Coordinates of C-alpha atoms in Angstrom, one line a residue:
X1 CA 21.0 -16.1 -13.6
X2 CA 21.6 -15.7 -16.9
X3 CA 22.1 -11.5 -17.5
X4 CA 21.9 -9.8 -21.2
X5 CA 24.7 -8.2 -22.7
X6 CA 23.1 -5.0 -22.7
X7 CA 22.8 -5.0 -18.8
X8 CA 25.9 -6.0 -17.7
X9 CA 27.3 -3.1 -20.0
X10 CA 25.3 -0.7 -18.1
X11 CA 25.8 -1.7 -14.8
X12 CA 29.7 -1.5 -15.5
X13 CA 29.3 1.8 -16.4
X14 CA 27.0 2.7 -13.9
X15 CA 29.4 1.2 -11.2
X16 CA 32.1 3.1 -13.0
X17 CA 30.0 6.1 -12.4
X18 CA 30.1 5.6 -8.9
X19 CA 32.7 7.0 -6.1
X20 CA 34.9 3.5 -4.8
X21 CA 35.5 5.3 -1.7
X22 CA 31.8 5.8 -0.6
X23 CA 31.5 5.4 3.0
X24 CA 30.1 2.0 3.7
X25 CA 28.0 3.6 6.7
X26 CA 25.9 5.4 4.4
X27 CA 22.6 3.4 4.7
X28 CA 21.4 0.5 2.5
X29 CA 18.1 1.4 0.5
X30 CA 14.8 -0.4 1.2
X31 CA 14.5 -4.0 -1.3
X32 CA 11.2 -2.5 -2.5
X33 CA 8.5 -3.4 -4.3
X34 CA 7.0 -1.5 -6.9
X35 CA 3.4 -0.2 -6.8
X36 CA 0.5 1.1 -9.3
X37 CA -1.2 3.1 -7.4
X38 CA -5.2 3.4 -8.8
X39 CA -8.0 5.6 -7.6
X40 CA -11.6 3.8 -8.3
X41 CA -13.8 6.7 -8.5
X42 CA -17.5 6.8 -8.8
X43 CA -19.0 9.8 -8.9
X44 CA -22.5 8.6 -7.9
X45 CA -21.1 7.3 -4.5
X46 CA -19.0 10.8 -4.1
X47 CA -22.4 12.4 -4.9
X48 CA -24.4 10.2 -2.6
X49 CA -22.2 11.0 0.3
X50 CA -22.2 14.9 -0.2
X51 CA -25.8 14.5 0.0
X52 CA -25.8 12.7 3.0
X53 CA -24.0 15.3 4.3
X54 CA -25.9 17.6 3.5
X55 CA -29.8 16.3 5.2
X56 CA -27.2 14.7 8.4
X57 CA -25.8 17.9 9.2
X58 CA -27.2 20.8 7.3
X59 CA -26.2 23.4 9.4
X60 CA -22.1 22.3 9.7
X61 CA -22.3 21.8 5.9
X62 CA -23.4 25.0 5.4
X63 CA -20.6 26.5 7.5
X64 CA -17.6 24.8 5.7
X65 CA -19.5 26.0 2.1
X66 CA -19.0 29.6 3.8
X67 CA -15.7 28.7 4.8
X68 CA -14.3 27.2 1.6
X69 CA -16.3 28.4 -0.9
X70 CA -17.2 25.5 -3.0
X71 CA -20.5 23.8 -3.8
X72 CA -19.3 20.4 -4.3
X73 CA -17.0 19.7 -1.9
X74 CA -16.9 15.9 -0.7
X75 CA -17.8 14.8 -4.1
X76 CA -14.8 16.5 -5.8
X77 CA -12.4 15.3 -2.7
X78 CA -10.9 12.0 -4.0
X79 CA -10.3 12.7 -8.3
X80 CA -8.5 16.0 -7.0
X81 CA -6.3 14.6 -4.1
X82 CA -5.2 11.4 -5.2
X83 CA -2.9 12.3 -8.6
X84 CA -0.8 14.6 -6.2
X85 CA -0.3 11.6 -3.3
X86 CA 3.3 10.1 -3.4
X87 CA 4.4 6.6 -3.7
X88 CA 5.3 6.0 -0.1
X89 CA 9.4 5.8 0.2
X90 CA 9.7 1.9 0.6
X91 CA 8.5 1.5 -3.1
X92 CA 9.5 2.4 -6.3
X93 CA 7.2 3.9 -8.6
X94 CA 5.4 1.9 -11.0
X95 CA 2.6 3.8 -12.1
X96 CA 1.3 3.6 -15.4
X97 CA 0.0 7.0 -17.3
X98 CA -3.8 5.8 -16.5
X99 CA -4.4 6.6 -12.3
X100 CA -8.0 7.3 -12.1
X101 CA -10.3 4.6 -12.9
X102 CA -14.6 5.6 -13.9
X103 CA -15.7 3.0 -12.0
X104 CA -19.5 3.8 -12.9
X105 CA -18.7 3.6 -16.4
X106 CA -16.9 0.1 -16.1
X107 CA -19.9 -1.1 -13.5
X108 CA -22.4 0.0 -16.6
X109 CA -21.0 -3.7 -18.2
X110 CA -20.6 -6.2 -15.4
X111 CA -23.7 -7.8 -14.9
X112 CA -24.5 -9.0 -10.9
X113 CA -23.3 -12.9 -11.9
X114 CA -20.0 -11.9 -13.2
X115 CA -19.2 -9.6 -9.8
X116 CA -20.4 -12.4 -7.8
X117 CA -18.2 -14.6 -9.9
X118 CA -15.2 -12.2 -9.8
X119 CA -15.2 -12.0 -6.0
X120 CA -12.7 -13.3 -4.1
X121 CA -13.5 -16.9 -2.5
X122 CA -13.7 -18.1 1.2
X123 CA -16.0 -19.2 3.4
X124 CA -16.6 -20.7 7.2
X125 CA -18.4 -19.5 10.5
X126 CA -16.0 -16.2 10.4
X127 CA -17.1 -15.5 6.5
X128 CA -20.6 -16.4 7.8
X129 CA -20.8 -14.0 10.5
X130 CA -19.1 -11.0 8.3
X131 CA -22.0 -11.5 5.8
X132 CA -24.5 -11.4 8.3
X133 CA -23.3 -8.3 10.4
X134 CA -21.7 -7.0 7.7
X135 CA -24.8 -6.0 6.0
X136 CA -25.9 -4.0 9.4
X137 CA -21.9 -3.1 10.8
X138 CA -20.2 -2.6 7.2
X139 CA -18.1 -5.4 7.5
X140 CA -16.5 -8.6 5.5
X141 CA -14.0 -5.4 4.1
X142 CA -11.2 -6.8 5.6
X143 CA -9.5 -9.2 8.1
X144 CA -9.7 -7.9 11.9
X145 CA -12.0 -5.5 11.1
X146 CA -14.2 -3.8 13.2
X147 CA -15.0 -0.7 11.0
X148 CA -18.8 0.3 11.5
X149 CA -18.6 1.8 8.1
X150 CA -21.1 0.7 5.4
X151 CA -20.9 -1.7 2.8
X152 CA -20.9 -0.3 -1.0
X153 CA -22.0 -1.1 -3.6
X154 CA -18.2 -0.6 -5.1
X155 CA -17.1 -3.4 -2.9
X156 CA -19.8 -5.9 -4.7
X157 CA -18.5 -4.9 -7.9
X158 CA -14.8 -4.0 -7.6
X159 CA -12.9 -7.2 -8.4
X160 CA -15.2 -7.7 -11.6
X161 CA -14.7 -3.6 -12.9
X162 CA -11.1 -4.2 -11.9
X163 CA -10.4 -7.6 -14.0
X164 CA -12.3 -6.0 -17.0
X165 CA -10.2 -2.6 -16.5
X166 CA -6.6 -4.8 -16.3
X167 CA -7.8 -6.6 -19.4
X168 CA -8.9 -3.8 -21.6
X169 CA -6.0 -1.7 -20.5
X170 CA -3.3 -4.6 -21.4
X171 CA -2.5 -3.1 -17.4
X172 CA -0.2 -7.1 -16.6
X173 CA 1.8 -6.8 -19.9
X174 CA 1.9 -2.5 -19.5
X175 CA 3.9 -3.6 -15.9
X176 CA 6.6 -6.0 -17.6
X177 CA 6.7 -3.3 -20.4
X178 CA 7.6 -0.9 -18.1
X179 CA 10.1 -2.3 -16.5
X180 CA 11.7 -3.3 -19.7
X181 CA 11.9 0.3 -20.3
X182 CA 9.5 0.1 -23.6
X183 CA 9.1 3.3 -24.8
X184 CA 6.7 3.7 -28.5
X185 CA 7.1 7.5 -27.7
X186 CA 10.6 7.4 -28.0
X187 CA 13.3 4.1 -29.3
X188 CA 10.0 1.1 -28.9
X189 CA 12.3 -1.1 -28.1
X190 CA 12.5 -3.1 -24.8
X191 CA 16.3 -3.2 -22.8
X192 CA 17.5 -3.7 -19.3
X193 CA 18.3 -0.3 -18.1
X194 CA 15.6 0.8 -15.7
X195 CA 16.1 -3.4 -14.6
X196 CA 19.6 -2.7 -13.7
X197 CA 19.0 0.8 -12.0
X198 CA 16.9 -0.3 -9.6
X199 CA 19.1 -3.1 -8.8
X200 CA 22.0 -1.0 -8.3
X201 CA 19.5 1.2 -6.0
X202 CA 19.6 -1.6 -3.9
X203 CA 23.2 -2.1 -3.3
X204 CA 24.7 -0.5 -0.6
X205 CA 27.6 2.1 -0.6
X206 CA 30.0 -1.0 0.7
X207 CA 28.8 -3.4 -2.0
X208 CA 28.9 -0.5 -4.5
X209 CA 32.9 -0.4 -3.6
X210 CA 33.4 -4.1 -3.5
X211 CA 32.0 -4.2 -6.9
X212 CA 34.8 -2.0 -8.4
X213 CA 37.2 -4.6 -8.0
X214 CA 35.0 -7.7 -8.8
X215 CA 33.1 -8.4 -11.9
X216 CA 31.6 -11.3 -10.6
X217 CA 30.1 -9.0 -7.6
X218 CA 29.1 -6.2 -10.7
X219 CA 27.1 -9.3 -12.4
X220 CA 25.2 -9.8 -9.0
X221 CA 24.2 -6.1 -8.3
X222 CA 23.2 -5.8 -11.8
X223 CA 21.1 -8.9 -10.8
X224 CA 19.4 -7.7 -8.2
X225 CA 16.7 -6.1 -10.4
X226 CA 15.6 -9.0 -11.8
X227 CA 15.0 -9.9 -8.4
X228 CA 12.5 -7.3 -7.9
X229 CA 10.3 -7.7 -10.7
X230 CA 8.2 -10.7 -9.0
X231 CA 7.2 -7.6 -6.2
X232 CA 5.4 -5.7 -8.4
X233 CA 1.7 -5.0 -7.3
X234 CA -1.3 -2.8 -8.0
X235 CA -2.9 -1.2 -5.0
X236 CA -6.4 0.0 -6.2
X237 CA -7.9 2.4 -4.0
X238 CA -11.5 3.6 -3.7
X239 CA -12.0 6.7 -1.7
X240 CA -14.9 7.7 0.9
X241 CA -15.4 11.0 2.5
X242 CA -18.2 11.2 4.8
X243 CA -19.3 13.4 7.8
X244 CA -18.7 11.7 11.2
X245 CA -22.3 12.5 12.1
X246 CA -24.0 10.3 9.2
X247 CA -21.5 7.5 10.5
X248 CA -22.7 7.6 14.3
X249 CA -26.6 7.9 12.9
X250 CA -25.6 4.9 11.2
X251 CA -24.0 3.1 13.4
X252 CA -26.9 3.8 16.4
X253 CA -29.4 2.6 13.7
X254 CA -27.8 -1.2 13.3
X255 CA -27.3 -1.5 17.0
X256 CA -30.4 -1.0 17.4
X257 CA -31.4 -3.9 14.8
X258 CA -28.2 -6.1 15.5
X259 CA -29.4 -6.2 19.4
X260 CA -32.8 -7.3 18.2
X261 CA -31.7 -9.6 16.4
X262 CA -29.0 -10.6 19.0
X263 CA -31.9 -11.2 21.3
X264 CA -33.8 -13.6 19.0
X265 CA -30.5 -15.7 19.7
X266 CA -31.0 -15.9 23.6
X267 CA -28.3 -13.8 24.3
X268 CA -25.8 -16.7 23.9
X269 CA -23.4 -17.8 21.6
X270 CA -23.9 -16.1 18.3
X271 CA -25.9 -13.1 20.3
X272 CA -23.2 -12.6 22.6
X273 CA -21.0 -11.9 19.1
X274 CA -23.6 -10.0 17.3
X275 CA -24.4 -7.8 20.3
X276 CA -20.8 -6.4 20.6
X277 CA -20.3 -6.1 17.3
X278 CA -23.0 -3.5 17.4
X279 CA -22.4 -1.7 20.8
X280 CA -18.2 -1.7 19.3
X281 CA -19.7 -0.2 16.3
X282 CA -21.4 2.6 18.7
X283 CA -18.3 3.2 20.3
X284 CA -16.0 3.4 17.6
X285 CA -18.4 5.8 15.7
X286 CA -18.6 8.2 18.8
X287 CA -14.8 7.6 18.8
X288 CA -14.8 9.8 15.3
X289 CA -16.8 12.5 16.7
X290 CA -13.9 14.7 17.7
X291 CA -13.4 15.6 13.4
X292 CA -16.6 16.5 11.3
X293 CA -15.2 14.7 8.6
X294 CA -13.6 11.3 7.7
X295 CA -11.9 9.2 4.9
X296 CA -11.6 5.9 4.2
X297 CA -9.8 4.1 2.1
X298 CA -11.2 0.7 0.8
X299 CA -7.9 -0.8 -0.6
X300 CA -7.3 -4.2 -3.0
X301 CA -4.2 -5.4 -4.3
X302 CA -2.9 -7.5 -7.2
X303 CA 0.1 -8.9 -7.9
X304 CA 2.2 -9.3 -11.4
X305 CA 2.1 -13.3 -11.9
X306 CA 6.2 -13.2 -12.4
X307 CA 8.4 -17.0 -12.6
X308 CA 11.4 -17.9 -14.4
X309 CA 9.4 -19.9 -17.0
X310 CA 7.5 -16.3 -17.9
X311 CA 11.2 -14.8 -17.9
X312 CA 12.1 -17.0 -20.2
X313 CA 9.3 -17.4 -22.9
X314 CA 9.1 -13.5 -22.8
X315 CA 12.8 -13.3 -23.2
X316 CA 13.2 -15.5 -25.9
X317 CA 10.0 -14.3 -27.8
X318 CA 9.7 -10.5 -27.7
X319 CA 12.1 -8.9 -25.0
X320 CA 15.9 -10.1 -26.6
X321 CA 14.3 -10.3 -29.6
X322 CA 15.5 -7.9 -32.0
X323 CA 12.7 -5.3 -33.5
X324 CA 10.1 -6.4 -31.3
X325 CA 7.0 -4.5 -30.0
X326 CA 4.7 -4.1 -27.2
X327 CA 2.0 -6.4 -29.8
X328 CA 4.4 -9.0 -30.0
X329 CA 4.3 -9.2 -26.1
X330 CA 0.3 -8.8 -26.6
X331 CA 0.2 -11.7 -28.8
X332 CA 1.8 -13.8 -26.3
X333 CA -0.6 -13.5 -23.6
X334 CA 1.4 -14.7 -20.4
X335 CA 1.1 -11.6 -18.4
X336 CA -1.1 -11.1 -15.6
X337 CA -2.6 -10.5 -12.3
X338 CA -3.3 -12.5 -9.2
X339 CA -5.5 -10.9 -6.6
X340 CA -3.7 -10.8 -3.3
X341 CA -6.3 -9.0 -0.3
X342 CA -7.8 -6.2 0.4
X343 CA -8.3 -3.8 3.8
X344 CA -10.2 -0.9 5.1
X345 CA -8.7 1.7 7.0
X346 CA -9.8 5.5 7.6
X347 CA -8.4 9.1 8.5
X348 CA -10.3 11.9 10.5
X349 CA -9.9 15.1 8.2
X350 CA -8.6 17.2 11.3
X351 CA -9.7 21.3 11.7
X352 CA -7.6 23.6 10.7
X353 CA -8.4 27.5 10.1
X354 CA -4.7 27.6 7.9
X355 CA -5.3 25.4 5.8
X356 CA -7.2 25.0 2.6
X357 CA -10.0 21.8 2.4
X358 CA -8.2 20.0 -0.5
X359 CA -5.0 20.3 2.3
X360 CA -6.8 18.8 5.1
X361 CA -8.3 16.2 2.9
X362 CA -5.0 15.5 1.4
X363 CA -3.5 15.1 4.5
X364 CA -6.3 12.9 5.7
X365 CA -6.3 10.5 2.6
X366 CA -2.4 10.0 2.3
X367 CA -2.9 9.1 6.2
X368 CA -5.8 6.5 5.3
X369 CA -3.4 5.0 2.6
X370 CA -0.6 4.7 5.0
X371 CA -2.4 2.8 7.1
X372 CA -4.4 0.1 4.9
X373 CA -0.8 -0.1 2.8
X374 CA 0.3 -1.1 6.2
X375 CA -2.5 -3.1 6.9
X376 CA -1.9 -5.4 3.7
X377 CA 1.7 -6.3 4.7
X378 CA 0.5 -7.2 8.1
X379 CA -2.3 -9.6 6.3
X380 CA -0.5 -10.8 3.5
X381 CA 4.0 -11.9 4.0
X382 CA 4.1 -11.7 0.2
X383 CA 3.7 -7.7 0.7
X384 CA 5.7 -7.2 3.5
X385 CA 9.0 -5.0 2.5
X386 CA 12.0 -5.9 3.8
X387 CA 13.2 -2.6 5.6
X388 CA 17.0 -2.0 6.1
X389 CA 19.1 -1.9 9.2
X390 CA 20.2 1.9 9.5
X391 CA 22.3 1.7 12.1
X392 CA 23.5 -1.2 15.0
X393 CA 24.7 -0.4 18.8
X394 CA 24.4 -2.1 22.3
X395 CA 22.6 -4.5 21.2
X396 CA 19.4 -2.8 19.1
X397 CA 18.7 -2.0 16.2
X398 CA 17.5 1.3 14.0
X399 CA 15.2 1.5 11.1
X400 CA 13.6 4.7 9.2
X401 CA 10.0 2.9 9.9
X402 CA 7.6 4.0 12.3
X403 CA 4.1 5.5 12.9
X404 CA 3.7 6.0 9.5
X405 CA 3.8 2.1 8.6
X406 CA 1.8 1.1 11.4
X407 CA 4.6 0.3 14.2
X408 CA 3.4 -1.1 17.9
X409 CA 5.0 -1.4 21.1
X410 CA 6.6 -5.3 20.9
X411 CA 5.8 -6.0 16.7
X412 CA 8.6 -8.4 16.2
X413 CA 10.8 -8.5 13.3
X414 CA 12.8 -10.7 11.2
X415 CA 16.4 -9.7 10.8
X416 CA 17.7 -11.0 7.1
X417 CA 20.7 -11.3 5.6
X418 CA 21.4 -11.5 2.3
X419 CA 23.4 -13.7 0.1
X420 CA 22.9 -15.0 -3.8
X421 CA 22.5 -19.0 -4.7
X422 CA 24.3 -20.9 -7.1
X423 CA 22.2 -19.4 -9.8
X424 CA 22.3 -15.9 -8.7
X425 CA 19.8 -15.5 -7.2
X426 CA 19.5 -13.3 -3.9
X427 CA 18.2 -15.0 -1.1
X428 CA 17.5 -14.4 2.5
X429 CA 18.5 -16.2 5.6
X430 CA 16.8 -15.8 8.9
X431 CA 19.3 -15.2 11.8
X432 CA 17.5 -13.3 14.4
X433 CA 15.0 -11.3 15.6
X434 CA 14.2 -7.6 16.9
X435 CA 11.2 -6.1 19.2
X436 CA 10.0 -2.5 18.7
X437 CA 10.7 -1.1 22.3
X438 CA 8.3 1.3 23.4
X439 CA 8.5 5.2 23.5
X440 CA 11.2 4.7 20.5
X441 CA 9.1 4.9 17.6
X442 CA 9.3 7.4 15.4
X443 CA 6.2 9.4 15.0
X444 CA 6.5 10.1 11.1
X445 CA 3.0 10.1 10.3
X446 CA 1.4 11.9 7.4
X447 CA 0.4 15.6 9.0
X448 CA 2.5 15.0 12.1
X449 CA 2.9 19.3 12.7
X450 CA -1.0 19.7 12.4
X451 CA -1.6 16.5 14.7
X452 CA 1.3 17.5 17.1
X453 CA -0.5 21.6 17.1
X454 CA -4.1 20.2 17.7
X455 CA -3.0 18.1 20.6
X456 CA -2.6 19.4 24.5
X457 CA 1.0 20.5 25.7
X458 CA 2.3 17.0 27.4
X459 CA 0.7 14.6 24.2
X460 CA 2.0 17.4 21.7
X461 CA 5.7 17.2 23.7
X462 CA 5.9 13.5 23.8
X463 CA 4.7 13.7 20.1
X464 CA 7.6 15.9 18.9
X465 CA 10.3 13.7 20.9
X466 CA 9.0 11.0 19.0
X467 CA 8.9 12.6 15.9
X468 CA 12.4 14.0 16.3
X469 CA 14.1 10.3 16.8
X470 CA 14.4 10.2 12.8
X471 CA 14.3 6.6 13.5
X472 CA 12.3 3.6 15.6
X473 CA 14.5 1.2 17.9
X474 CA 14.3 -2.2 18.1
X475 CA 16.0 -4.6 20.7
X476 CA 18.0 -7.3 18.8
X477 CA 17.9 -11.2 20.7
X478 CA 21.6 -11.3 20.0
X479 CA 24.1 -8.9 20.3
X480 CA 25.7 -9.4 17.1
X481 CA 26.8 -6.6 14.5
X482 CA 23.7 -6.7 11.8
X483 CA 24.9 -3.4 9.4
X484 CA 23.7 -3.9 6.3
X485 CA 20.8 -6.8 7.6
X486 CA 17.1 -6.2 6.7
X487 CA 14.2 -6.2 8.9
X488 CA 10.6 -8.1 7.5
X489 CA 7.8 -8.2 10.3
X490 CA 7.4 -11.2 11.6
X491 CA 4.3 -10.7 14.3
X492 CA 2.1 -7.8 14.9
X493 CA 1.2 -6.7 18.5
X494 CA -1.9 -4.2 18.4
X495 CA -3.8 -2.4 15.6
X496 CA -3.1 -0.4 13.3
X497 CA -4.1 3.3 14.7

C-alpha cells in the first residue's frame, strides 16, 4: 500500500510518542469498525403508542403519570434517550453531527411505489410465509424471528426515507470526509491523521515496541487504518416503546385469526406452521408480562461502498490534492452506501422505585441495541468484529465479550492471526477454533446491578459470579500459545436473549 507523506510523518511521531518498553501483555484493542449511529423518529408512531397505552391499560398509565410526573411519557422516550447512548466499545465512533432523523417529515415525500421500490429484495416459501403471518405476527423484521410485535408502517417506508436522507445529507461522502479528518470549521483541508490514529489504536503494546526499531514495521501500523475504512457502517435505529399489555391483546387477537385461518389449511402442512406461529406469539407475549413496559429496536444497516479503485480516484482527485474541498469530493460522486440487513430485537423496561423513567428507559433501549447490534453480526460475516485474545492458559482462551454481545453456551469462534501481503495489506489466516464453555461468560449486560437486584438470591449469586469474571472463556482445539490472535464468530448456538 502506497502511504502519504503526511502519514507516515505522523505515525513516526506518534510511535516516538510512545513508551518502547510497554509491556507486551497489555491487551491488543478490538480491529473495529466504525459506526453512525441514527435514531429514526416519528412522532406520530411515538404518539400512537402512548395512546395505546393509554385505552390498554388506563389505570397502570395513570399510576406511572403520578409517579413520574409527565404527560407525555412513551412518546418523548426515544428523541431524549438515544443522543446520550454510547457507541458500544468494539467500534469507533463515526457519528456525524446529524443523529436524529424526522422520519414523518422525510415519509411526507416518498410516495408508496418508491418504498416498494426501495425495499430490500428476496423472495421464496420463507419470504412467502413472513408476508403472510407477518401481517397478523409482526414478522418479515428479520431473519429467525419470532417477535409477535407489529408491523409499522416505518418498516414499509424506511429504506426509501433512509436513501433520500443519505442523499440529501451527502451522509457516504460526510463518512470518507470524516475519516480524512475534513474540517470547514477549522484548516478544510483533508489529511491522514485521524487514518493513522486509529491504526496505531490497533497495534498492540508488542508491535508498538517492535516498531521503534523498524520503519518498515512503522509503515504497516500506520497502514492499518486504511484497513479499517472499508468497515464503516450506519446502523439506523427506529425506537418502539409499548406497554406489555397492548402486546399480549395483540398477540391473543392474531391467534385467534391465524388459527382460523390455519384451519382452512386442514391442519397440515402450511397450518401446522401458521398455527404455532400464533400460539409462540401467545407465549412469547405472556413471556413480557413480568415488565409493564417494553422497547424494541427495529435496526437497518448500511455499509460505506469502500475498494482500492475508490481509494485511488478520491486520492488522486480531491484527498492529495492540494486546496481541495469537501465540493470537490461532491462533484465526484463515488461515495456511497450499500444496504447490508436489518433485525428486531427488544428490552423489558424493568421496575425500579430509584430510578428516574428516562433511566429505566435508557437502560432498557441501550439493552435492545446491544442485542440487534449483536444480532446483525450473527446474520451478516461482513459485520462481525474480530474481538482480541486477552489472555491464553491451559489450553483456553479469554475475551472481554460476553452477555452483552449476545454470547451462548458452545458459539464457536474463529481464532485469526494476523499478518500483511505483499502490498501491505493486513490479512487474516484461520488457524483454529474456540467454544464458549458454559458458566464462564461474562454477564456484562447493559443494567446488570438492577437485573442482578430484581432477581431471587441463588439467580442474583450466579449472576454476580458471572459478572465478576471480567471476561468469557473459551476452550481452544489446540493448545497452542494464541496472545495477540483475534476471535470472529464462526457459528451461533441459541438465541440471542
Amino acid at each position: 500500500m502506497k502511504l502519504s507523506n503526511s502519514i507516515l510523518c505522523g505515525a513516526l511521531a506518534a510511535l516516538m510518542a510512545v513508551p518502547a518498553t510497554a509491556s507486551a501483555a497489555d491487551e491488543p484493542t478490538f480491529m473495529r469498525s466504525s459506526i453512525y449511529t441514527i435514531l429514526v423518529n416519528s412522532d406520530k408512531q411515538n404518539e400512537r403508542l402512548e395512546n395505546e397505552a393509554k385505552e390498554v391499560d388506563s389505570k397502570g398509565y395513570q399510576q406511572m403519570i403520578e409517579k413520574y410526573g409527565d404527560s407525555r411519557l412513551l412518546s418523548s422516550v426515544p428523541a431524549t434517550t438515544f443522543p446520550h447512548i454510547g457507541i458500544p466499545v468494539q467500534f469507533n465512533d463515526h457519528n456525524l453531527g446529524l443523529r436524529i432523523v424526522n422520519y414523518d417529515l422525510l415519509k411526507e415525500s416518498v410516495t408508496p411505489d418508491e418504498a416498494k421500490a426501495a425495499r430490500p429484495k428476496g423472495g421464496g416459501a420463507g419470504k412467502a410465509f413472513k408476508s403472510f403471518g407477518g401481517a397478523m405476527l409482526g414478522g418479515g423484521a428479520g431473519k429467525n424471528e419470532s417477535s409477535i410485535l407489529r408491523v409499522e408502517e416505518v418498516d414499509e417506508y424506511m429504506h426509501a426515507v433512509m436513501q433520500r436522507y443519505f442523499r440529501e445529507n451527502h451522509v457516504a461522502d460526510s463518512l470518507v470526509a470524516k475519516w480524512f479528518n475534513y474540517n470547514p470549521a477549522e484548516t478544510a483541508q483533508f489529511n491522514d491523521y485521524l487514518i493513522q490514529d486509529r491504526g496505531l489504536q490497533n497495534a498492540s503494546a508488542a508491535d508498538i515496541a517492535k516498531a521503534s526499531a523498524d520503519d518498515n514495521a512503522k509503515i504497516m501500523l500506520a497502514g492499518q487504518g486504511y484497513e479499517l475504512i472499508n468497515n464503516t457502517y450506519v446502523v439506523a435505529v427506529n425506537l418502539r416503546f409499548r406497554n406489555n399489555k397492548a402486546v399480549v391483546k395483540e398477540a391473543g387477537e392474531a391467534a385467534g385469526t391465524v388459527g382460523a385461518v390455519a384451519d382452512q389449511f386442514g391442519g397440515g402442512g402450511w397450518g401446522k406452521l401458521i398455527g404455532g406461529a400464533a400460539k409462540l406469539g401467545t407465549k412469547l407475549a405472556s413471556g413480557k408480562m413480568k415488565d409493564s413496559y417494553s422497547v424494541t429496536a427495529m435496526t437497518h444497516l448500511y455499509k460505506l461502498q469502500w475498494n482500492d479503485s475508490i481509494r485511488d480516484l478520491l486520492g488522486d482527485n480531491v484527498l492529495y490534492k492540494e486546496g481541495a474541498t469537501m465540493d470537490d469530493l461532491l462533484r465526484l460522486g463515488v461515495c456511497s452506501l450499500d444496504y447490508v440487513g436489518q433485525c428486531k430485537a427488544s428490552s423489558g423496561v424493568k421496575n425500579n422505585d430509584n430510578k428516574s423513567l428516562d433511566e429505566l428507559a435508557g437502560v432498557a433501549t441501550v439493552r435492545a441495541i446491544d442485542k440487534a447490534i449483536a444480532k446483525l453480526q450473527v446474520e451478516n460475516e461482513v459485520f462481525r468484529t474480530k474481538v482480541p485474545v486477552s489472555k491464553c492458559e491451559d489450553g483456553f482462551v479469554y475475551a472481554k465479550i460476553g452477555s452483552k454481545e449476545g454470547l451462548n453456551p458452545d458459539d464457536e469462534y474463529e481464532i485469526l492471526e494476523m499478518s500483511e501481503d505483499e502490498a501491505g495489506r493486513i490479512k487474516y489466516k484461520s488457524v483454529g477454533s474456540a467454544k464458549v464453555v458454559k458458566d464462564h461468560i461474562w454477564f456484562n449486560t447493559a443494567g446488570a446491578d438492577d437485573i442482578i437486584a430484581l432477581a431471587d438470591d441463588k439467580e442474583a449469586a450466579k449472576m454476580k459470579a458471572a459478572q465478576e469474571l471480567g471476561y468469557t472463556k473459551l476452550k481452544a482445539n489446540k493448545k497452542n500459545d494464541f496472545s495477540g490472535y483475534y476471535l470472529r464468530l464462526k457459528k451461533k448456538k441459541g438465541k440471542i436473549e
